[in-house]
PDB file of C-alpha atoms in Angstrom:
ATOM      1  CA  ASP A  19     340.338 145.616 314.036  1.00  0.00           C
ATOM      2  CA  THR A  20     343.896 145.880 315.118  1.00  0.00           C
ATOM      3  CA  GLY A  21     345.136 142.388 315.705  1.00  0.00           C
ATOM      4  CA  VAL A  22     348.890 141.057 316.634  1.00  0.00           C
ATOM      5  CA  SER A  23     350.845 142.112 313.519  1.00  0.00           C
ATOM      6  CA  GLN A  24     354.269 140.650 312.696  1.00  0.00           C
ATOM      7  CA  ASP A  25     356.866 141.967 309.997  1.00  0.00           C
ATOM      8  CA  PRO A  26     358.155 140.631 307.669  1.00  0.00           C
ATOM      9  CA  ARG A  27     355.822 137.877 306.649  1.00  0.00           C
ATOM     10  CA  HIS A  28     358.452 136.234 304.802  1.00  0.00           C
ATOM     11  CA  LYS A  29     362.152 136.373 305.188  1.00  0.00           C
ATOM     12  CA  ILE A  30     365.003 134.287 303.276  1.00  0.00           C
ATOM     13  CA  THR A  31     368.541 134.534 304.393  1.00  0.00           C
ATOM     14  CA  LYS A  32     371.572 132.497 304.021  1.00  0.00           C
ATOM     15  CA  ARG A  33     372.805 130.139 306.663  1.00  0.00           C
ATOM     16  CA  GLY A  34     375.128 131.958 309.104  1.00  0.00           C
ATOM     17  CA  GLN A  35     373.325 135.238 308.701  1.00  0.00           C
ATOM     18  CA  ASN A  36     371.648 137.105 311.677  1.00  0.00           C
ATOM     19  CA  VAL A  37     367.866 137.846 311.275  1.00  0.00           C
ATOM     20  CA  THR A  38     365.514 140.174 313.386  1.00  0.00           C
ATOM     21  CA  PHE A  39     361.478 139.901 313.588  1.00  0.00           C
ATOM     22  CA  ARG A  40     359.206 142.257 315.012  1.00  0.00           C
ATOM     23  CA  CYS A  41     355.694 141.945 316.599  1.00  0.00           C
ATOM     24  CA  ASP A  42     353.216 144.487 317.482  1.00  0.00           C
ATOM     25  CA  PRO A  43     350.656 143.026 320.252  1.00  0.00           C
ATOM     26  CA  ILE A  44     347.173 143.812 320.704  1.00  0.00           C
ATOM     27  CA  SER A  45     347.561 147.280 322.263  1.00  0.00           C
ATOM     28  CA  GLU A  46     345.857 146.665 325.633  1.00  0.00           C
ATOM     29  CA  HIS A  47     347.628 143.009 326.245  1.00  0.00           C
ATOM     30  CA  ASN A  48     350.371 142.953 328.658  1.00  0.00           C
ATOM     31  CA  ARG A  49     351.512 139.635 327.857  1.00  0.00           C
ATOM     32  CA  LEU A  50     353.595 138.617 324.739  1.00  0.00           C
ATOM     33  CA  TYR A  51     354.604 135.216 323.641  1.00  0.00           C
ATOM     34  CA  TRP A  52     356.786 133.698 320.871  1.00  0.00           C
ATOM     35  CA  TYR A  53     356.303 130.303 319.317  1.00  0.00           C
ATOM     36  CA  ARG A  54     357.646 128.556 316.654  1.00  0.00           C
ATOM     37  CA  GLN A  55     355.946 125.959 314.367  1.00  0.00           C
ATOM     38  CA  THR A  56     357.129 123.464 311.593  1.00  0.00           C
ATOM     39  CA  LEU A  57     355.428 121.599 308.800  1.00  0.00           C
ATOM     40  CA  GLY A  58     352.667 119.403 310.428  1.00  0.00           C
ATOM     41  CA  GLN A  59     353.567 120.405 313.795  1.00  0.00           C
ATOM     42  CA  GLY A  60     351.733 122.689 316.430  1.00  0.00           C
ATOM     43  CA  PRO A  61     353.622 125.790 317.611  1.00  0.00           C
ATOM     44  CA  GLU A  62     356.159 125.371 320.261  1.00  0.00           C
ATOM     45  CA  PHE A  63     356.736 127.787 323.251  1.00  0.00           C
ATOM     46  CA  LEU A  64     359.759 129.808 322.776  1.00  0.00           C
ATOM     47  CA  THR A  65     359.521 132.476 325.517  1.00  0.00           C
ATOM     48  CA  TYR A  66     356.852 134.837 327.158  1.00  0.00           C
ATOM     49  CA  PHE A  67     357.016 138.585 328.366  1.00  0.00           C
ATOM     50  CA  GLN A  68     354.617 140.387 330.889  1.00  0.00           C
ATOM     51  CA  ASN A  69     354.977 144.190 330.136  1.00  0.00           C
ATOM     52  CA  GLU A  70     358.784 144.501 329.676  1.00  0.00           C
ATOM     53  CA  ALA A  71     360.135 141.410 331.712  1.00  0.00           C
ATOM     54  CA  GLN A  72     361.023 137.953 330.371  1.00  0.00           C
ATOM     55  CA  LEU A  73     359.264 135.607 332.689  1.00  0.00           C
ATOM     56  CA  GLU A  74     359.786 132.259 330.972  1.00  0.00           C
ATOM     57  CA  LYS A  75     361.915 130.751 328.474  1.00  0.00           C
ATOM     58  CA  SER A  76     362.117 127.059 326.669  1.00  0.00           C
ATOM     59  CA  ARG A  77     365.155 124.974 326.461  1.00  0.00           C
ATOM     60  CA  LEU A  78     364.358 125.080 322.552  1.00  0.00           C
ATOM     61  CA  LEU A  79     365.702 128.913 322.962  1.00  0.00           C
ATOM     62  CA  SER A  80     369.347 128.357 322.176  1.00  0.00           C
ATOM     63  CA  ASP A  81     371.890 131.046 323.092  1.00  0.00           C
ATOM     64  CA  ARG A  82     371.737 132.296 319.355  1.00  0.00           C
ATOM     65  CA  PHE A  83     368.154 133.349 320.160  1.00  0.00           C
ATOM     66  CA  SER A  84     367.213 136.648 321.961  1.00  0.00           C
ATOM     67  CA  ALA A  85     364.033 138.374 322.667  1.00  0.00           C
ATOM     68  CA  GLU A  86     363.266 141.764 323.878  1.00  0.00           C
ATOM     69  CA  ARG A  87     360.134 143.785 324.707  1.00  0.00           C
ATOM     70  CA  PRO A  88     361.946 147.147 325.700  1.00  0.00           C
ATOM     71  CA  LYS A  89     359.126 149.464 326.479  1.00  0.00           C
ATOM     72  CA  GLY A  90     356.652 146.617 327.264  1.00  0.00           C
ATOM     73  CA  SER A  91     354.815 147.290 323.503  1.00  0.00           C
ATOM     74  CA  PHE A  92     356.279 145.664 320.631  1.00  0.00           C
ATOM     75  CA  SER A  93     358.762 142.739 320.813  1.00  0.00           C
ATOM     76  CA  THR A  94     361.875 141.606 318.551  1.00  0.00           C
ATOM     77  CA  LEU A  95     362.838 138.061 318.169  1.00  0.00           C
ATOM     78  CA  GLU A  96     366.675 137.885 316.751  1.00  0.00           C
ATOM     79  CA  ILE A  97     368.399 134.785 315.504  1.00  0.00           C
ATOM     80  CA  GLN A  98     372.007 134.647 315.115  1.00  0.00           C
ATOM     81  CA  ARG A  99     374.107 132.657 313.032  1.00  0.00           C
ATOM     82  CA  THR A 100     371.383 130.833 311.498  1.00  0.00           C
ATOM     83  CA  GLU A 101     371.092 127.317 310.978  1.00  0.00           C
ATOM     84  CA  GLN A 102     369.183 125.214 308.357  1.00  0.00           C
ATOM     85  CA  GLY A 103     367.216 123.864 311.485  1.00  0.00           C
ATOM     86  CA  ASP A 104     365.859 127.544 311.911  1.00  0.00           C
ATOM     87  CA  SER A 105     363.524 127.103 309.142  1.00  0.00           C
ATOM     88  CA  ALA A 106     360.001 127.423 310.732  1.00  0.00           C
ATOM     89  CA  MET A 107     357.189 129.673 311.170  1.00  0.00           C
ATOM     90  CA  TYR A 108     357.671 131.975 313.897  1.00  0.00           C
ATOM     91  CA  LEU A 109     354.320 133.225 315.907  1.00  0.00           C
ATOM     92  CA  CYS A 110     353.869 135.921 317.853  1.00  0.00           C
ATOM     93  CA  ALA A 111     350.607 135.873 320.462  1.00  0.00           C
ATOM     94  CA  SER A 112     349.373 138.329 323.125  1.00  0.00           C
ATOM     95  CA  SER A 113     347.043 137.877 326.030  1.00  0.00           C
ATOM     96  CA  PRO A 114     345.676 140.250 328.960  1.00  0.00           C
ATOM     97  CA  VAL A 115     346.593 139.245 332.229  1.00  0.00           C
ATOM     98  CA  GLY A 116     344.491 136.838 333.936  1.00  0.00           C
ATOM     99  CA  ALA A 117     344.359 133.217 334.525  1.00  0.00           C
ATOM    100  CA  ALA A 118     344.099 130.951 331.478  1.00  0.00           C
ATOM    101  CA  GLU A 119     343.078 134.295 329.103  1.00  0.00           C
ATOM    102  CA  PRO A 120     343.255 132.987 325.515  1.00  0.00           C
ATOM    103  CA  GLN A 121     346.303 133.595 323.650  1.00  0.00           C
ATOM    104  CA  HIS A 122     345.842 135.607 320.142  1.00  0.00           C
ATOM    105  CA  PHE A 123     348.167 134.940 317.599  1.00  0.00           C
ATOM    106  CA  GLY A 124     349.695 136.906 314.443  1.00  0.00           C
ATOM    107  CA  ASP A 125     349.931 135.402 310.981  1.00  0.00           C
ATOM    108  CA  GLY A 126     353.641 134.831 311.908  1.00  0.00           C
ATOM    109  CA  THR A 127     356.927 135.096 309.956  1.00  0.00           C
ATOM    110  CA  ARG A 128     358.113 132.432 307.752  1.00  0.00           C
ATOM    111  CA  LEU A 129     361.646 131.998 307.636  1.00  0.00           C
ATOM    112  CA  SER A 130     363.896 130.049 305.229  1.00  0.00           C
ATOM    113  CA  ILE A 131     367.337 129.413 305.436  1.00  0.00           C
ATOM    114  CA  LEU A 132     369.153 128.744 301.962  1.00  0.00           C
TER     115      LEU A 132
ATOM    116  CA  GLU B   2     356.145 112.310 326.607  1.00  0.00           C
ATOM    117  CA  ASP B   3     353.319 114.640 324.643  1.00  0.00           C
ATOM    118  CA  GLN B   4     351.113 116.339 326.590  1.00  0.00           C
ATOM    119  CA  VAL B   5     348.726 116.752 324.112  1.00  0.00           C
ATOM    120  CA  THR B   6     347.439 114.156 321.398  1.00  0.00           C
ATOM    121  CA  GLN B   7     344.784 114.921 318.846  1.00  0.00           C
ATOM    122  CA  SER B   8     343.294 112.238 316.590  1.00  0.00           C
ATOM    123  CA  PRO B   9     342.317 111.817 313.757  1.00  0.00           C
ATOM    124  CA  GLU B  10     345.589 113.460 312.310  1.00  0.00           C
ATOM    125  CA  ALA B  11     343.715 113.856 308.872  1.00  0.00           C
ATOM    126  CA  LEU B  12     340.081 113.852 307.977  1.00  0.00           C
ATOM    127  CA  ARG B  13     338.284 113.993 304.882  1.00  0.00           C
ATOM    128  CA  LEU B  14     334.250 114.588 304.931  1.00  0.00           C
ATOM    129  CA  GLN B  15     331.720 115.269 302.331  1.00  0.00           C
ATOM    130  CA  GLU B  16     329.735 118.531 302.633  1.00  0.00           C
ATOM    131  CA  GLY B  17     326.940 118.012 305.593  1.00  0.00           C
ATOM    132  CA  GLU B  18     328.788 114.987 307.084  1.00  0.00           C
ATOM    133  CA  SER B  19     328.936 115.632 310.832  1.00  0.00           C
ATOM    134  CA  SER B  20     332.301 114.255 312.717  1.00  0.00           C
ATOM    135  CA  SER B  21     334.323 114.785 315.695  1.00  0.00           C
ATOM    136  CA  LEU B  22     338.039 115.563 316.347  1.00  0.00           C
ATOM    137  CA  ASN B  23     339.450 114.280 319.892  1.00  0.00           C
ATOM    138  CA  CYS B  24     342.205 115.910 322.043  1.00  0.00           C
ATOM    139  CA  SER B  25     343.777 114.102 324.870  1.00  0.00           C
ATOM    140  CA  TYR B  26     345.822 115.494 327.533  1.00  0.00           C
ATOM    141  CA  THR B  27     347.799 115.059 330.591  1.00  0.00           C
ATOM    142  CA  VAL B  28     345.290 115.477 333.073  1.00  0.00           C
ATOM    143  CA  SER B  29     347.096 116.938 336.090  1.00  0.00           C
ATOM    144  CA  GLY B  30     347.242 120.934 336.860  1.00  0.00           C
ATOM    145  CA  LEU B  31     345.130 121.583 333.844  1.00  0.00           C
ATOM    146  CA  ARG B  32     344.322 125.192 334.123  1.00  0.00           C
ATOM    147  CA  GLY B  33     342.041 125.852 330.627  1.00  0.00           C
ATOM    148  CA  LEU B  34     341.735 123.945 327.096  1.00  0.00           C
ATOM    149  CA  PHE B  35     341.889 125.831 323.884  1.00  0.00           C
ATOM    150  CA  TRP B  36     340.865 125.304 320.094  1.00  0.00           C
ATOM    151  CA  TYR B  37     342.177 127.172 317.434  1.00  0.00           C
ATOM    152  CA  ARG B  38     341.784 127.063 313.599  1.00  0.00           C
ATOM    153  CA  GLN B  39     344.458 127.555 311.522  1.00  0.00           C
ATOM    154  CA  ASP B  40     344.273 128.175 307.733  1.00  0.00           C
ATOM    155  CA  PRO B  41     347.257 127.519 305.333  1.00  0.00           C
ATOM    156  CA  GLY B  42     350.016 130.597 305.953  1.00  0.00           C
ATOM    157  CA  LYS B  43     348.200 132.076 308.622  1.00  0.00           C
ATOM    158  CA  GLY B  44     348.329 132.051 312.524  1.00  0.00           C
ATOM    159  CA  PRO B  45     346.093 130.128 314.837  1.00  0.00           C
ATOM    160  CA  GLU B  46     342.955 131.820 315.347  1.00  0.00           C
ATOM    161  CA  PHE B  47     341.085 131.396 318.669  1.00  0.00           C
ATOM    162  CA  LEU B  48     337.819 129.529 318.869  1.00  0.00           C
ATOM    163  CA  PHE B  49     336.856 128.276 322.192  1.00  0.00           C
ATOM    164  CA  THR B  50     338.149 128.330 325.607  1.00  0.00           C
ATOM    165  CA  LEU B  51     337.290 125.531 328.523  1.00  0.00           C
ATOM    166  CA  TYR B  52     338.041 125.304 332.015  1.00  0.00           C
ATOM    167  CA  SER B  53     336.347 122.125 333.900  1.00  0.00           C
ATOM    168  CA  ALA B  54     334.789 118.878 332.893  1.00  0.00           C
ATOM    169  CA  GLY B  55     331.075 119.066 331.700  1.00  0.00           C
ATOM    170  CA  GLU B  56     331.537 122.407 330.130  1.00  0.00           C
ATOM    171  CA  GLU B  57     330.491 123.162 326.411  1.00  0.00           C
ATOM    172  CA  LYS B  58     330.950 125.706 324.206  1.00  0.00           C
ATOM    173  CA  GLU B  59     329.385 126.554 320.639  1.00  0.00           C
ATOM    174  CA  LYS B  60     329.944 128.621 317.611  1.00  0.00           C
ATOM    175  CA  GLU B  61     328.185 128.337 314.321  1.00  0.00           C
ATOM    176  CA  ARG B  62     328.496 124.999 313.425  1.00  0.00           C
ATOM    177  CA  LEU B  63     331.263 124.128 316.058  1.00  0.00           C
ATOM    178  CA  LYS B  64     330.763 122.584 319.353  1.00  0.00           C
ATOM    179  CA  ALA B  65     333.382 121.845 322.024  1.00  0.00           C
ATOM    180  CA  THR B  66     333.290 119.714 325.037  1.00  0.00           C
ATOM    181  CA  LEU B  67     335.552 119.176 327.779  1.00  0.00           C
ATOM    182  CA  THR B  68     335.529 115.824 329.964  1.00  0.00           C
ATOM    183  CA  LYS B  69     338.209 115.048 332.819  1.00  0.00           C
ATOM    184  CA  LYS B  70     340.310 113.632 330.273  1.00  0.00           C
ATOM    185  CA  GLU B  71     339.809 114.552 326.738  1.00  0.00           C
ATOM    186  CA  SER B  72     338.128 117.162 324.614  1.00  0.00           C
ATOM    187  CA  PHE B  73     335.970 116.648 321.684  1.00  0.00           C
ATOM    188  CA  LEU B  74     335.180 119.341 318.621  1.00  0.00           C
ATOM    189  CA  HIS B  75     332.100 118.379 317.102  1.00  0.00           C
ATOM    190  CA  ILE B  76     331.409 119.792 313.504  1.00  0.00           C
ATOM    191  CA  THR B  77     328.110 119.514 312.515  1.00  0.00           C
ATOM    192  CA  ALA B  78     326.935 119.792 308.744  1.00  0.00           C
ATOM    193  CA  PRO B  79     330.252 121.028 307.953  1.00  0.00           C
ATOM    194  CA  LYS B  80     330.451 123.388 304.643  1.00  0.00           C
ATOM    195  CA  PRO B  81     333.680 123.461 302.445  1.00  0.00           C
ATOM    196  CA  GLU B  82     334.612 126.810 304.381  1.00  0.00           C
ATOM    197  CA  ASP B  83     335.127 124.803 307.166  1.00  0.00           C
ATOM    198  CA  SER B  84     338.275 122.932 305.982  1.00  0.00           C
ATOM    199  CA  ALA B  85     341.259 123.872 307.975  1.00  0.00           C
ATOM    200  CA  THR B  86     343.580 122.747 310.505  1.00  0.00           C
ATOM    201  CA  TYR B  87     342.088 122.718 313.999  1.00  0.00           C
ATOM    202  CA  LEU B  88     344.621 122.930 317.041  1.00  0.00           C
ATOM    203  CA  CYS B  89     343.981 121.717 320.660  1.00  0.00           C
ATOM    204  CA  ALA B  90     346.197 123.506 323.042  1.00  0.00           C
ATOM    205  CA  VAL B  91     346.629 123.027 326.932  1.00  0.00           C
ATOM    206  CA  ALA B  92     347.373 125.724 329.822  1.00  0.00           C
ATOM    207  CA  TYR B  93     348.674 124.412 333.107  1.00  0.00           C
ATOM    208  CA  TYR B  94     349.649 125.801 336.444  1.00  0.00           C
ATOM    209  CA  GLY B  95     352.600 126.556 337.052  1.00  0.00           C
ATOM    210  CA  ASN B  96     353.299 128.455 333.746  1.00  0.00           C
ATOM    211  CA  ASN B  97     351.856 130.635 330.895  1.00  0.00           C
ATOM    212  CA  ARG B  98     352.912 128.505 328.060  1.00  0.00           C
ATOM    213  CA  LEU B  99     350.302 126.835 325.562  1.00  0.00           C
ATOM    214  CA  ALA B 100     351.209 123.096 324.813  1.00  0.00           C
ATOM    215  CA  PHE B 101     349.739 122.350 321.560  1.00  0.00           C
ATOM    216  CA  GLY B 102     348.939 118.959 319.765  1.00  0.00           C
ATOM    217  CA  LYS B 103     349.853 118.453 316.296  1.00  0.00           C
ATOM    218  CA  GLY B 104     346.261 119.261 314.857  1.00  0.00           C
ATOM    219  CA  ASN B 105     343.252 117.931 313.186  1.00  0.00           C
ATOM    220  CA  GLN B 106     343.707 118.589 309.528  1.00  0.00           C
ATOM    221  CA  VAL B 107     339.924 118.420 308.212  1.00  0.00           C
ATOM    222  CA  VAL B 108     338.984 118.863 304.411  1.00  0.00           C
ATOM    223  CA  VAL B 109     335.562 119.305 303.569  1.00  0.00           C
ATOM    224  CA  ILE B 110     334.236 118.380 299.971  1.00  0.00           C
ATOM    225  CA  PRO B 111     331.493 119.605 298.272  1.00  0.00           C
TER     226      PRO B 111
END
């Protein structure tokens, strides 16, 4: 069963450093999503791709955040000049194209900023 | 304004003690409502999709229902392995994002 895979599972870094996370979606899924989740909260939407096109971005996605999906397969999320407030679980999800298809999530990358 | 509100925030149940979780949402333009289960340190695991009022879905001890303004997740005769946070999310027409509630944290005591 090849679900959504995220790497790394944990990342600890110092404030001001850049970090990059990777997401490999379920292979037949065209849509890929990034969410952020902090303790005691539900996931918050960051951005969404259909194939290689980035179609939606949340205003939560400041200019320090950038996401790519270069060949419509895996995706990367980069955070530049990390801040304490960036500490969170970063979740990736994928879904097939279709009206209100369920999104399937990976187990996330937990980012801790020292 | 929150689009999705879940109650109660936390619930402790004795094994076998049935209960219901509530998810209320902004009504206009609903495309689908989703229930997920999340275990500590893991991503949300998809449980159910509901599309229209009156719809019901079941899986083992869980049953999800949808009315015009809220959804319920009924847990029948829960077991300790049902302990988790249950997340409700909605999708609206006009975008492809999910709006999540804060979750219902359920603990089932043997």
